[in-house]
Short mmCIF file of N, CA and C in Angstrom, two decimals:
data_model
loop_
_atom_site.label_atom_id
_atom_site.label_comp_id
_atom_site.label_asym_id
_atom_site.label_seq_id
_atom_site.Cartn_x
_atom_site.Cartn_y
_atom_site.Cartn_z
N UNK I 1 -15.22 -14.75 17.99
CA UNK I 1 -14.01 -15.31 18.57
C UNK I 1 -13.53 -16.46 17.70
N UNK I 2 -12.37 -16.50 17.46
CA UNK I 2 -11.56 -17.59 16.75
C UNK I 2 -11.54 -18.89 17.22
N UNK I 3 -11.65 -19.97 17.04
CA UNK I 3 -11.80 -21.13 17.64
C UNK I 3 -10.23 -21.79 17.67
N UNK I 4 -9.34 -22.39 18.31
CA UNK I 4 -8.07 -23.21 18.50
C UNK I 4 -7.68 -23.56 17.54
N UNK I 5 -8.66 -24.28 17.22
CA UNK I 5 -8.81 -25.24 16.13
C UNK I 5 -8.46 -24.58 14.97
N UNK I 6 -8.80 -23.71 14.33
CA UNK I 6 -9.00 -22.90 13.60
C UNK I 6 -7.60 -21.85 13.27
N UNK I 7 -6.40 -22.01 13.72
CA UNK I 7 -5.56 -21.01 14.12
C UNK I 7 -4.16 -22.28 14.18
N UNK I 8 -3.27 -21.95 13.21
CA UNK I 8 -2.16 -22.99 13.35
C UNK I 8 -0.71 -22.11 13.10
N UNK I 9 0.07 -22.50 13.75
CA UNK I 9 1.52 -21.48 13.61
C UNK I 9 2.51 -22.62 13.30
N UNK I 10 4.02 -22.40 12.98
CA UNK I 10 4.51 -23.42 12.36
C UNK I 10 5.52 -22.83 13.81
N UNK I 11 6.70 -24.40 13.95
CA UNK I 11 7.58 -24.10 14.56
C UNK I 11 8.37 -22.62 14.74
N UNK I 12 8.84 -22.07 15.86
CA UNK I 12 9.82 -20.64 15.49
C UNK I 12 11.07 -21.22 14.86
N UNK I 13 11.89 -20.42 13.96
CA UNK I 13 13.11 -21.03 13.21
C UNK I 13 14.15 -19.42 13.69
N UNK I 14 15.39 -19.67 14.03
CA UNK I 14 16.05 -18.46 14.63
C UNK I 14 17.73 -18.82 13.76
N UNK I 15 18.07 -17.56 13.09
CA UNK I 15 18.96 -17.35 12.78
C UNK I 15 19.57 -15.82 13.37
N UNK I 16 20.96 -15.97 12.59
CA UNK I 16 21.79 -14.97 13.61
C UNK I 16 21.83 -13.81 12.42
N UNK I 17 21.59 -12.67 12.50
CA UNK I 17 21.31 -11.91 11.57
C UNK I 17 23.01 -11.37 10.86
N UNK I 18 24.09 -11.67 10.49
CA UNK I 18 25.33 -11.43 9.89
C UNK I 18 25.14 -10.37 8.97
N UNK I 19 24.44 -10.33 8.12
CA UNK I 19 24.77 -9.51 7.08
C UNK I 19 23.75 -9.00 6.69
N UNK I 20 24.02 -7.27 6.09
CA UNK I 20 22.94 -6.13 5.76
C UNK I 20 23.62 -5.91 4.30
N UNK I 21 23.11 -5.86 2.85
CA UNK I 21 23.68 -5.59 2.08
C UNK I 21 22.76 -4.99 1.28
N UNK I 22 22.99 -4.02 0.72
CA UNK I 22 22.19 -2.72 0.05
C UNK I 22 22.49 -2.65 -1.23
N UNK I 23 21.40 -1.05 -1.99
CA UNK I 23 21.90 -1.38 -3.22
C UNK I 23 20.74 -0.40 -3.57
N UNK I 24 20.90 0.46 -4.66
CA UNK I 24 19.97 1.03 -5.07
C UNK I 24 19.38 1.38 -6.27
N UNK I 25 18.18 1.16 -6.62
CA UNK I 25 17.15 0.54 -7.87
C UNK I 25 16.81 1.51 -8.70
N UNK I 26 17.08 2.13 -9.88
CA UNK I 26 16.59 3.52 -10.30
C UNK I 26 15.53 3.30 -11.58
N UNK I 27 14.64 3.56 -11.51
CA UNK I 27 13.53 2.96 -12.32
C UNK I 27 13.16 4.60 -12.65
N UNK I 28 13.00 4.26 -14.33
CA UNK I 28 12.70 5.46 -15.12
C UNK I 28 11.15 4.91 -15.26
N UNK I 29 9.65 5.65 -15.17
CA UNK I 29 8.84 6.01 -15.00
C UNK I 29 8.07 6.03 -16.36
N UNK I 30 6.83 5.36 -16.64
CA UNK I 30 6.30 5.92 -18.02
C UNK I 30 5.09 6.91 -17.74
N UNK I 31 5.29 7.35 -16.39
CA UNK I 31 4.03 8.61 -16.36
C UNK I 31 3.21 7.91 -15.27
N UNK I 32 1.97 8.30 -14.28
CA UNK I 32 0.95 7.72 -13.36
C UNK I 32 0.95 6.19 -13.93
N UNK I 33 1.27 5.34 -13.09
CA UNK I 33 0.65 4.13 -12.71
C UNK I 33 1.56 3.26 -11.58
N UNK I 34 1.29 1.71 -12.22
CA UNK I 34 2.26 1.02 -11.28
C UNK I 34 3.32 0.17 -12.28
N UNK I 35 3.97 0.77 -11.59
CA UNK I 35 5.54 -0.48 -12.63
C UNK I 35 5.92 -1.62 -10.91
N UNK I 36 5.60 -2.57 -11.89
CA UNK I 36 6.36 -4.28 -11.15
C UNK I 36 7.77 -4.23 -11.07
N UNK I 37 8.05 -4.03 -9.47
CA UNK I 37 9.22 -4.33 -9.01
C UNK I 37 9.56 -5.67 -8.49
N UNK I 38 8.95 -6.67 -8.82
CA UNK I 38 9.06 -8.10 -7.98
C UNK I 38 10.47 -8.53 -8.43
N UNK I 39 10.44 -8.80 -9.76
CA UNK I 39 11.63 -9.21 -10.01
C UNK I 39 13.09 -8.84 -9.87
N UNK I 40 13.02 -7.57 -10.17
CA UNK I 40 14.37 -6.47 -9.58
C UNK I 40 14.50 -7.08 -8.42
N UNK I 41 13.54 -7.22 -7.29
CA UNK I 41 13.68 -7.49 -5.73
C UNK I 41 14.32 -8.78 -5.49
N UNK I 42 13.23 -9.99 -6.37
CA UNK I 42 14.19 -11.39 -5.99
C UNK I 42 15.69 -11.50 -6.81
N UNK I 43 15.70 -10.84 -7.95
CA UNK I 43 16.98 -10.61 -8.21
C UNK I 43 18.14 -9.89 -7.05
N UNK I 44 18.06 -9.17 -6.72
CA UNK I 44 18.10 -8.44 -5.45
C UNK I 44 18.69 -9.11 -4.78
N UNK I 45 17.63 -10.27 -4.23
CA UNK I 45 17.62 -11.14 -2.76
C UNK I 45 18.63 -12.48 -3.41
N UNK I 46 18.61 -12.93 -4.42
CA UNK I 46 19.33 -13.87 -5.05
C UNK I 46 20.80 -13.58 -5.48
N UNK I 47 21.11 -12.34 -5.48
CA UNK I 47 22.65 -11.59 -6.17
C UNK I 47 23.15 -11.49 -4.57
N UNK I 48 22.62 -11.15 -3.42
CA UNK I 48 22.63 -10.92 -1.79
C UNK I 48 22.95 -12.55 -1.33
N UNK I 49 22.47 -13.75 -1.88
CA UNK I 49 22.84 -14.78 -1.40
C UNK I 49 22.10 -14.53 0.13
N UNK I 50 21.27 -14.13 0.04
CA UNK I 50 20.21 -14.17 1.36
C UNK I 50 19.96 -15.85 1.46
N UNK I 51 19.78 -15.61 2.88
CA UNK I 51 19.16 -17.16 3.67
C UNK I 51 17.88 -16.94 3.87
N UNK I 52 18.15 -16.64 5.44
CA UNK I 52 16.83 -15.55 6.14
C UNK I 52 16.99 -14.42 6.26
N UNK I 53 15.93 -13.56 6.61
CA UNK I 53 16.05 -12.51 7.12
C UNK I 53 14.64 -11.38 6.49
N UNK I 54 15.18 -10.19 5.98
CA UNK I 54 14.20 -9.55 5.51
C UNK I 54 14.64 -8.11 4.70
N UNK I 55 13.69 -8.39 3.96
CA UNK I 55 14.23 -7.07 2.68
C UNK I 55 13.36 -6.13 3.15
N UNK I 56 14.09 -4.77 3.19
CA UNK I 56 13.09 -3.60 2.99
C UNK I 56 13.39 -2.71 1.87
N UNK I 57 12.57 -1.99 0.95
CA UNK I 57 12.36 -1.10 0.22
C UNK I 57 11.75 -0.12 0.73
N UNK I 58 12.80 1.10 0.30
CA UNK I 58 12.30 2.59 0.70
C UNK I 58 12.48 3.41 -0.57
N UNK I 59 11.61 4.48 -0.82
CA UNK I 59 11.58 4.82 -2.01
C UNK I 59 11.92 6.80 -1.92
N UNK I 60 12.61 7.13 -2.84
CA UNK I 60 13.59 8.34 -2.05
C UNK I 60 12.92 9.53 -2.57
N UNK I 61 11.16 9.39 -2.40
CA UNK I 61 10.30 10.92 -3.07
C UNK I 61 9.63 10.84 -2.17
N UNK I 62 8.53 11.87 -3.07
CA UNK I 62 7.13 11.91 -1.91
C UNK I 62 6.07 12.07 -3.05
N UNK I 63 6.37 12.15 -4.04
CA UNK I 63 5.12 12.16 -5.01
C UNK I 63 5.30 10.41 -6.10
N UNK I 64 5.87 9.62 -5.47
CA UNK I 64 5.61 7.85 -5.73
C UNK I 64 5.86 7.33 -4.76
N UNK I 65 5.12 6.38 -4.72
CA UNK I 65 5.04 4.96 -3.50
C UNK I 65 5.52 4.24 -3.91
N UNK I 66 5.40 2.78 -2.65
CA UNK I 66 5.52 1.97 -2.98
C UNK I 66 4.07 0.97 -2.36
N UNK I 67 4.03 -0.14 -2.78
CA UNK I 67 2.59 -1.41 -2.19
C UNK I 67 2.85 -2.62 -2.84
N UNK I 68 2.15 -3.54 -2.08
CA UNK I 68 2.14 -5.21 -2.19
C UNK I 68 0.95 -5.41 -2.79
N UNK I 69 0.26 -5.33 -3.94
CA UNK I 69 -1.07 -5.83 -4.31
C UNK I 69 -0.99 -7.13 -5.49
N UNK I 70 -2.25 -7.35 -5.90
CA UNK I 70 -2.47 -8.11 -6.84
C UNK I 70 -2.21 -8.26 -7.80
N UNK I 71 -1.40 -9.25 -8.68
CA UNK I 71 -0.54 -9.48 -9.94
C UNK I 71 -1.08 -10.22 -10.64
N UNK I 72 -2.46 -10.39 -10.67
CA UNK I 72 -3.11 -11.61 -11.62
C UNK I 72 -4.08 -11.07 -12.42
N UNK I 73 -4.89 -10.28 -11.61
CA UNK I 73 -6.01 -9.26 -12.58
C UNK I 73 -5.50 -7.77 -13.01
N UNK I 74 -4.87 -7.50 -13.94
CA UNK I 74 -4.54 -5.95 -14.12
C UNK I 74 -5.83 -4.70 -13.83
N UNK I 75 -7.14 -5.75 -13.54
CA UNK I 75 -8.36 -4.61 -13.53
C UNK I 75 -8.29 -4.48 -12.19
N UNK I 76 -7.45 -4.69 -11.25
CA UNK I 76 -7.35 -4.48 -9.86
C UNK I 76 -6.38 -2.96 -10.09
N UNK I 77 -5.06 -3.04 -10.56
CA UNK I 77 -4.35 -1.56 -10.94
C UNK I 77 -5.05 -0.70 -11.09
N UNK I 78 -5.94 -0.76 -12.20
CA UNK I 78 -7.00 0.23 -12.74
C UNK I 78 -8.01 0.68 -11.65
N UNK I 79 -8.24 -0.11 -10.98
CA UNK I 79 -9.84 0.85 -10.01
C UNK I 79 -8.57 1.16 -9.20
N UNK I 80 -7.44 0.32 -8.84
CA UNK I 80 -6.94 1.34 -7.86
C UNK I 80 -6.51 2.78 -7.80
N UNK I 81 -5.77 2.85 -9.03
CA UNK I 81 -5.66 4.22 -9.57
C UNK I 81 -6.98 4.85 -9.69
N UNK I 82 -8.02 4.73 -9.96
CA UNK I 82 -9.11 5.30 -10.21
C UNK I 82 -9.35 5.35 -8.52
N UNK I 83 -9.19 4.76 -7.61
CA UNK I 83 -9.44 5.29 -6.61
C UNK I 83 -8.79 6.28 -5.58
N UNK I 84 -6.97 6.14 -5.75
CA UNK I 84 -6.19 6.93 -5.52
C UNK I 84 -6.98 8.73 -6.14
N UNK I 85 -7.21 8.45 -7.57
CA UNK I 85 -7.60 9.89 -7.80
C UNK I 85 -8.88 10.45 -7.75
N UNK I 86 -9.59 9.48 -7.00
CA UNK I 86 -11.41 10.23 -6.77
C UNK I 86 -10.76 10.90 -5.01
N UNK I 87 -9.61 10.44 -4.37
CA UNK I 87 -9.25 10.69 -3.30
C UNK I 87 -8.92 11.91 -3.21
N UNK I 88 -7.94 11.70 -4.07
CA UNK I 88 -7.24 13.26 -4.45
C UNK I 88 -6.83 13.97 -5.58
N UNK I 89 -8.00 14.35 -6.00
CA UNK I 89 -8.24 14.82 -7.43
C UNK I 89 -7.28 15.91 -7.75
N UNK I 90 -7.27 16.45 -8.94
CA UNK I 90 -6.25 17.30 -9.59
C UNK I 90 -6.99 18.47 -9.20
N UNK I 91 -7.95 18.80 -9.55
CA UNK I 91 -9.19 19.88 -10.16
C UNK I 91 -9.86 20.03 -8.21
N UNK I 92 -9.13 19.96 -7.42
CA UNK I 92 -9.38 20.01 -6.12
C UNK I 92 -9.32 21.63 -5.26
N UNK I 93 -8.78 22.48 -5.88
CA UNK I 93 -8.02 23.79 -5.41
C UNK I 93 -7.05 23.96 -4.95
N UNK I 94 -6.06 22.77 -5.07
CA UNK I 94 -5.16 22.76 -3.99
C UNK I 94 -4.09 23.84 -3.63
N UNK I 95 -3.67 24.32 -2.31
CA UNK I 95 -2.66 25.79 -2.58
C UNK I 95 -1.39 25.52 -3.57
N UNK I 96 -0.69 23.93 -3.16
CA UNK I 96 0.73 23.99 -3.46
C UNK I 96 0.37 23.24 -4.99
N UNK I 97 0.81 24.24 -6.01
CA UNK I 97 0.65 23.86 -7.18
C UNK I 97 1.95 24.40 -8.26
N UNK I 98 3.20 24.70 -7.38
CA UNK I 98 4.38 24.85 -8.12
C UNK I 98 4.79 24.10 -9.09
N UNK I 99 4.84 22.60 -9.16
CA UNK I 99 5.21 21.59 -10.20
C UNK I 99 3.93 21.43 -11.11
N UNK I 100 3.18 21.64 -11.27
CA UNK I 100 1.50 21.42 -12.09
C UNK I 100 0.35 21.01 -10.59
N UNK I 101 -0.50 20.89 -11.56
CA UNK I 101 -1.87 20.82 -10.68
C UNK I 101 -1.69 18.74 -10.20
N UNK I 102 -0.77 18.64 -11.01
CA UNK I 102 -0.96 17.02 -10.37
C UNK I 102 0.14 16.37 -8.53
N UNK I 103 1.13 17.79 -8.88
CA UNK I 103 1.47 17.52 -7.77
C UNK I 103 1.33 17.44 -6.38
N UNK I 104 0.37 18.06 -5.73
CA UNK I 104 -0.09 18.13 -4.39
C UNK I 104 -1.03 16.97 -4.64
N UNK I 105 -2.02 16.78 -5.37
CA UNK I 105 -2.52 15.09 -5.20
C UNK I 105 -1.57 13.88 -5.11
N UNK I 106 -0.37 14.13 -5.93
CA UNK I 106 0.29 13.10 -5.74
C UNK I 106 0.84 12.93 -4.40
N UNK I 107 1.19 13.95 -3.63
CA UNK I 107 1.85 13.97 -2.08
C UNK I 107 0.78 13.48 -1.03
N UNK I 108 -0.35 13.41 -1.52
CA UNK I 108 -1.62 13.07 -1.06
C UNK I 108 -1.55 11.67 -0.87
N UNK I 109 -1.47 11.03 -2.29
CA UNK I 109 -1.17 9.94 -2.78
C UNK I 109 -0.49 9.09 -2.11
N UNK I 110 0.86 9.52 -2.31
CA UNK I 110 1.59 9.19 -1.51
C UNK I 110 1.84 9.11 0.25
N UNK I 111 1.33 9.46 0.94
CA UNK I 111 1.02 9.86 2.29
C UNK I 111 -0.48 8.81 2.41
N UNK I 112 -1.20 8.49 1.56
CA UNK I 112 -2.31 7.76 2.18
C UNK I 112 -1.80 6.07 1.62
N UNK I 113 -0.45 5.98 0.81
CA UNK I 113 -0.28 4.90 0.31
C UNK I 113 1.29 4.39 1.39
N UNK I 114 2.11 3.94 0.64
CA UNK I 114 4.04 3.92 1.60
C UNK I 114 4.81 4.52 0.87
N UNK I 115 5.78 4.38 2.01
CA UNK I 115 6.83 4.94 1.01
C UNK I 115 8.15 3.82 1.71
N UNK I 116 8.03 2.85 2.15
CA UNK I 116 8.97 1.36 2.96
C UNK I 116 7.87 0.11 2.28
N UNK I 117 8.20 -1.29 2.31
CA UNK I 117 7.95 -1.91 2.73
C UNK I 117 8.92 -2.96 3.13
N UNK I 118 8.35 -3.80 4.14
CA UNK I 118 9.52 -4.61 4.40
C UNK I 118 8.74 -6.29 4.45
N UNK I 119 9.78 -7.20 3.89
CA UNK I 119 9.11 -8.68 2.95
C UNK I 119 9.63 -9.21 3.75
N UNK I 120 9.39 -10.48 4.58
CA UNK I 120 10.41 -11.72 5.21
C UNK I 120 10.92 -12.41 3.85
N UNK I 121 11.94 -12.85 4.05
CA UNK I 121 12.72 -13.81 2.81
C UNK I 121 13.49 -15.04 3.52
N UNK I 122 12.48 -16.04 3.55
CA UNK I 122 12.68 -17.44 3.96
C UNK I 122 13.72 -18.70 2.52
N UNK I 123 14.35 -18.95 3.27
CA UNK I 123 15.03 -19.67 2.72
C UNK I 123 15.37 -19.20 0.99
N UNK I 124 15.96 -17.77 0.93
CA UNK I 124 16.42 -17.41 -0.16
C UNK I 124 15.41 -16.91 -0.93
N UNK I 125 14.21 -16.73 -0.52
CA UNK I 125 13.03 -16.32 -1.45
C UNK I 125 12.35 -15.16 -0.80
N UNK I 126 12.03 -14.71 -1.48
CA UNK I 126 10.90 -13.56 -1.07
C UNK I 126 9.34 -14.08 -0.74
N UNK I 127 9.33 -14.19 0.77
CA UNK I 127 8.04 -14.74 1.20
C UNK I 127 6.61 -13.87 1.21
N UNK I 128 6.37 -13.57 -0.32
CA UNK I 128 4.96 -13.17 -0.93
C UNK I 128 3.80 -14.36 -1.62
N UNK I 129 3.13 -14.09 -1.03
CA UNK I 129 1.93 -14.74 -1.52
C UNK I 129 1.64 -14.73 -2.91
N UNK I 130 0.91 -15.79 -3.28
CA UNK I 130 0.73 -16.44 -4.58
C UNK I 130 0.14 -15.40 -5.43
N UNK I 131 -0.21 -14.50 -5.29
CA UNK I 131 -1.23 -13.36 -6.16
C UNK I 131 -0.56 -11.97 -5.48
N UNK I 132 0.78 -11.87 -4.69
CA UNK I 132 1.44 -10.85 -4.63
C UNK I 132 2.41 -10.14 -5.62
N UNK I 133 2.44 -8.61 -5.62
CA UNK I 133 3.72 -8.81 -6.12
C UNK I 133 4.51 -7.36 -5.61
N UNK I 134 5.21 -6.43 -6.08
CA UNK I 134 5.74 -5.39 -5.18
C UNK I 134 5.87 -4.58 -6.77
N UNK I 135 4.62 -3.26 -6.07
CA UNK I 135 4.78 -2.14 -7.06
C UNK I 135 4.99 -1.14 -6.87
N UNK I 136 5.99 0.14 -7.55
CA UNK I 136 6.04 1.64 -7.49
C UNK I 136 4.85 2.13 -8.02
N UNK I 137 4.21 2.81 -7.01
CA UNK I 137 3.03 3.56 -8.10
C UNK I 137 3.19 5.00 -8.31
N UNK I 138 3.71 5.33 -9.68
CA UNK I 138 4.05 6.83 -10.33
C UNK I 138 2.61 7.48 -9.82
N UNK I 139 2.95 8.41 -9.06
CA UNK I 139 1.79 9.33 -9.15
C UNK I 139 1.60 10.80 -9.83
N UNK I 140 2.72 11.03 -10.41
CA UNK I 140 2.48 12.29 -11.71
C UNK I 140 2.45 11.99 -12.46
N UNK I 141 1.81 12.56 -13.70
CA UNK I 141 1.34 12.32 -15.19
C UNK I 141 2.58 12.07 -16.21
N UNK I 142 3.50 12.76 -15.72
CA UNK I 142 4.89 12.55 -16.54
C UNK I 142 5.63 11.89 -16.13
N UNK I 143 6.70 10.99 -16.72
CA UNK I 143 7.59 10.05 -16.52
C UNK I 143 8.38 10.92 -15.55
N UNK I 144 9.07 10.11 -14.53
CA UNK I 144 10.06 10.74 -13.72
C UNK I 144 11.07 9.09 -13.47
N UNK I 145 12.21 9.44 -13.10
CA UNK I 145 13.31 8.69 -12.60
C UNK I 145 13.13 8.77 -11.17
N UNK I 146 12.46 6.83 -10.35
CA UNK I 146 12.45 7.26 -9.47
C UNK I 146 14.09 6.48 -8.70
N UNK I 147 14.24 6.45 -7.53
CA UNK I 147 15.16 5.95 -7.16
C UNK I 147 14.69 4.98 -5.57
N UNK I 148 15.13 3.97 -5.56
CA UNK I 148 13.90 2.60 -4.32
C UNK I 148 15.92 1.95 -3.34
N UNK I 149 15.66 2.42 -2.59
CA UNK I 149 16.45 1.33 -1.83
C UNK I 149 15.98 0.32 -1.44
N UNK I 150 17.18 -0.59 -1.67
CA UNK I 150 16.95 -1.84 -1.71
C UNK I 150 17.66 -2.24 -0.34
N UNK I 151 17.61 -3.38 0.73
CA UNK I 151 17.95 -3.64 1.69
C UNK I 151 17.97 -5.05 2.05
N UNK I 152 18.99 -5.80 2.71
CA UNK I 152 18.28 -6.76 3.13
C UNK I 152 19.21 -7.25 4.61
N UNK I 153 18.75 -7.42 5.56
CA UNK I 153 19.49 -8.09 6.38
C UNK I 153 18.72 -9.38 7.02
N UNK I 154 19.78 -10.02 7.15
CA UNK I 154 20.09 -11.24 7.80
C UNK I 154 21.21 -12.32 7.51
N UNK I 155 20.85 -13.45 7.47
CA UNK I 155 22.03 -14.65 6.68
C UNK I 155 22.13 -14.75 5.21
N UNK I 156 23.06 -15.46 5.35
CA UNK I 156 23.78 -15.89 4.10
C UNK I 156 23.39 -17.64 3.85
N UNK I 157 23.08 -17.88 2.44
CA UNK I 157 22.94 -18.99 2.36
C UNK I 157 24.43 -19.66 2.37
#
């Protein structure tokens, strides 16, 4: 059990949500991994003249995601991918193998990873943590063009 003490919340802060303004991100692919979308995003949230409110990203496939992980050790990317594919290996039998043998792992992939996320953005910023950052992770072997909506509603600074 958590102790009182132990557990602190900051005042509630309430704005009136005015404005939804969109926009959409097309990121060409260098093959399986993760490409850093952070900056596209606060660019994004900064061209939007956001106050409060909250960004969501949705990403318009099913064989790439999207996730919030770690931006400081690149050996965190690496086991992750290495763990995405001990999950759902190529060399698996899989039936649906119309696009190559990498595609039904990637739908795999994708389905055990997102395909939204949505960020609070406090006072004009994207409220991610110090060792966050926001990545597409290509899950086929070949470059593809993916395409990420971008979103954000609430105020205006």
């Amino acid at each position: 059990m958590t102790s009182a003490r132990s557990v602190t919340r900051s005042a509630p802060s309430s704005v009136q949500a005015a404005t939804v303004t969109s926009s959409l991100l097309t990121v060409q692919t260098p093959g399986r991994g993760f490409t850093d979308l952070t900056s596209e995003a606060a660019r994004f949230i900064a061209d939007a003249h956001a106050g409060e409110g909250a960004l969501t990203l949705f990403i318009r496939h099913t064989s790439a995601s999207l996730t919030i992980q770690e931006n400081a050790d690149p050996s965190v990317l690496v086991d992750l991918t290495t763990a995405l594919s001990r999950l759902a290996p190529e060399n698996a039998g899989w039936t649906h193998d119309t696009e190559g043998p990498d595609d039904m792992p990637a739908h795999i992939k994708t389905m055990l990873t997102q395909t939204s996320l949505q960020i609070p953005v406090l006072s004009g910023r994207l409220a991610l943590g110090t060792w966050q950052a926001i990545y597409l992770i290509e899950h086929r072997s070949r470059p593809h063009r993916r395409e990420i909506v971008l979103q954000f509603v609430g105020s205006n600074r």
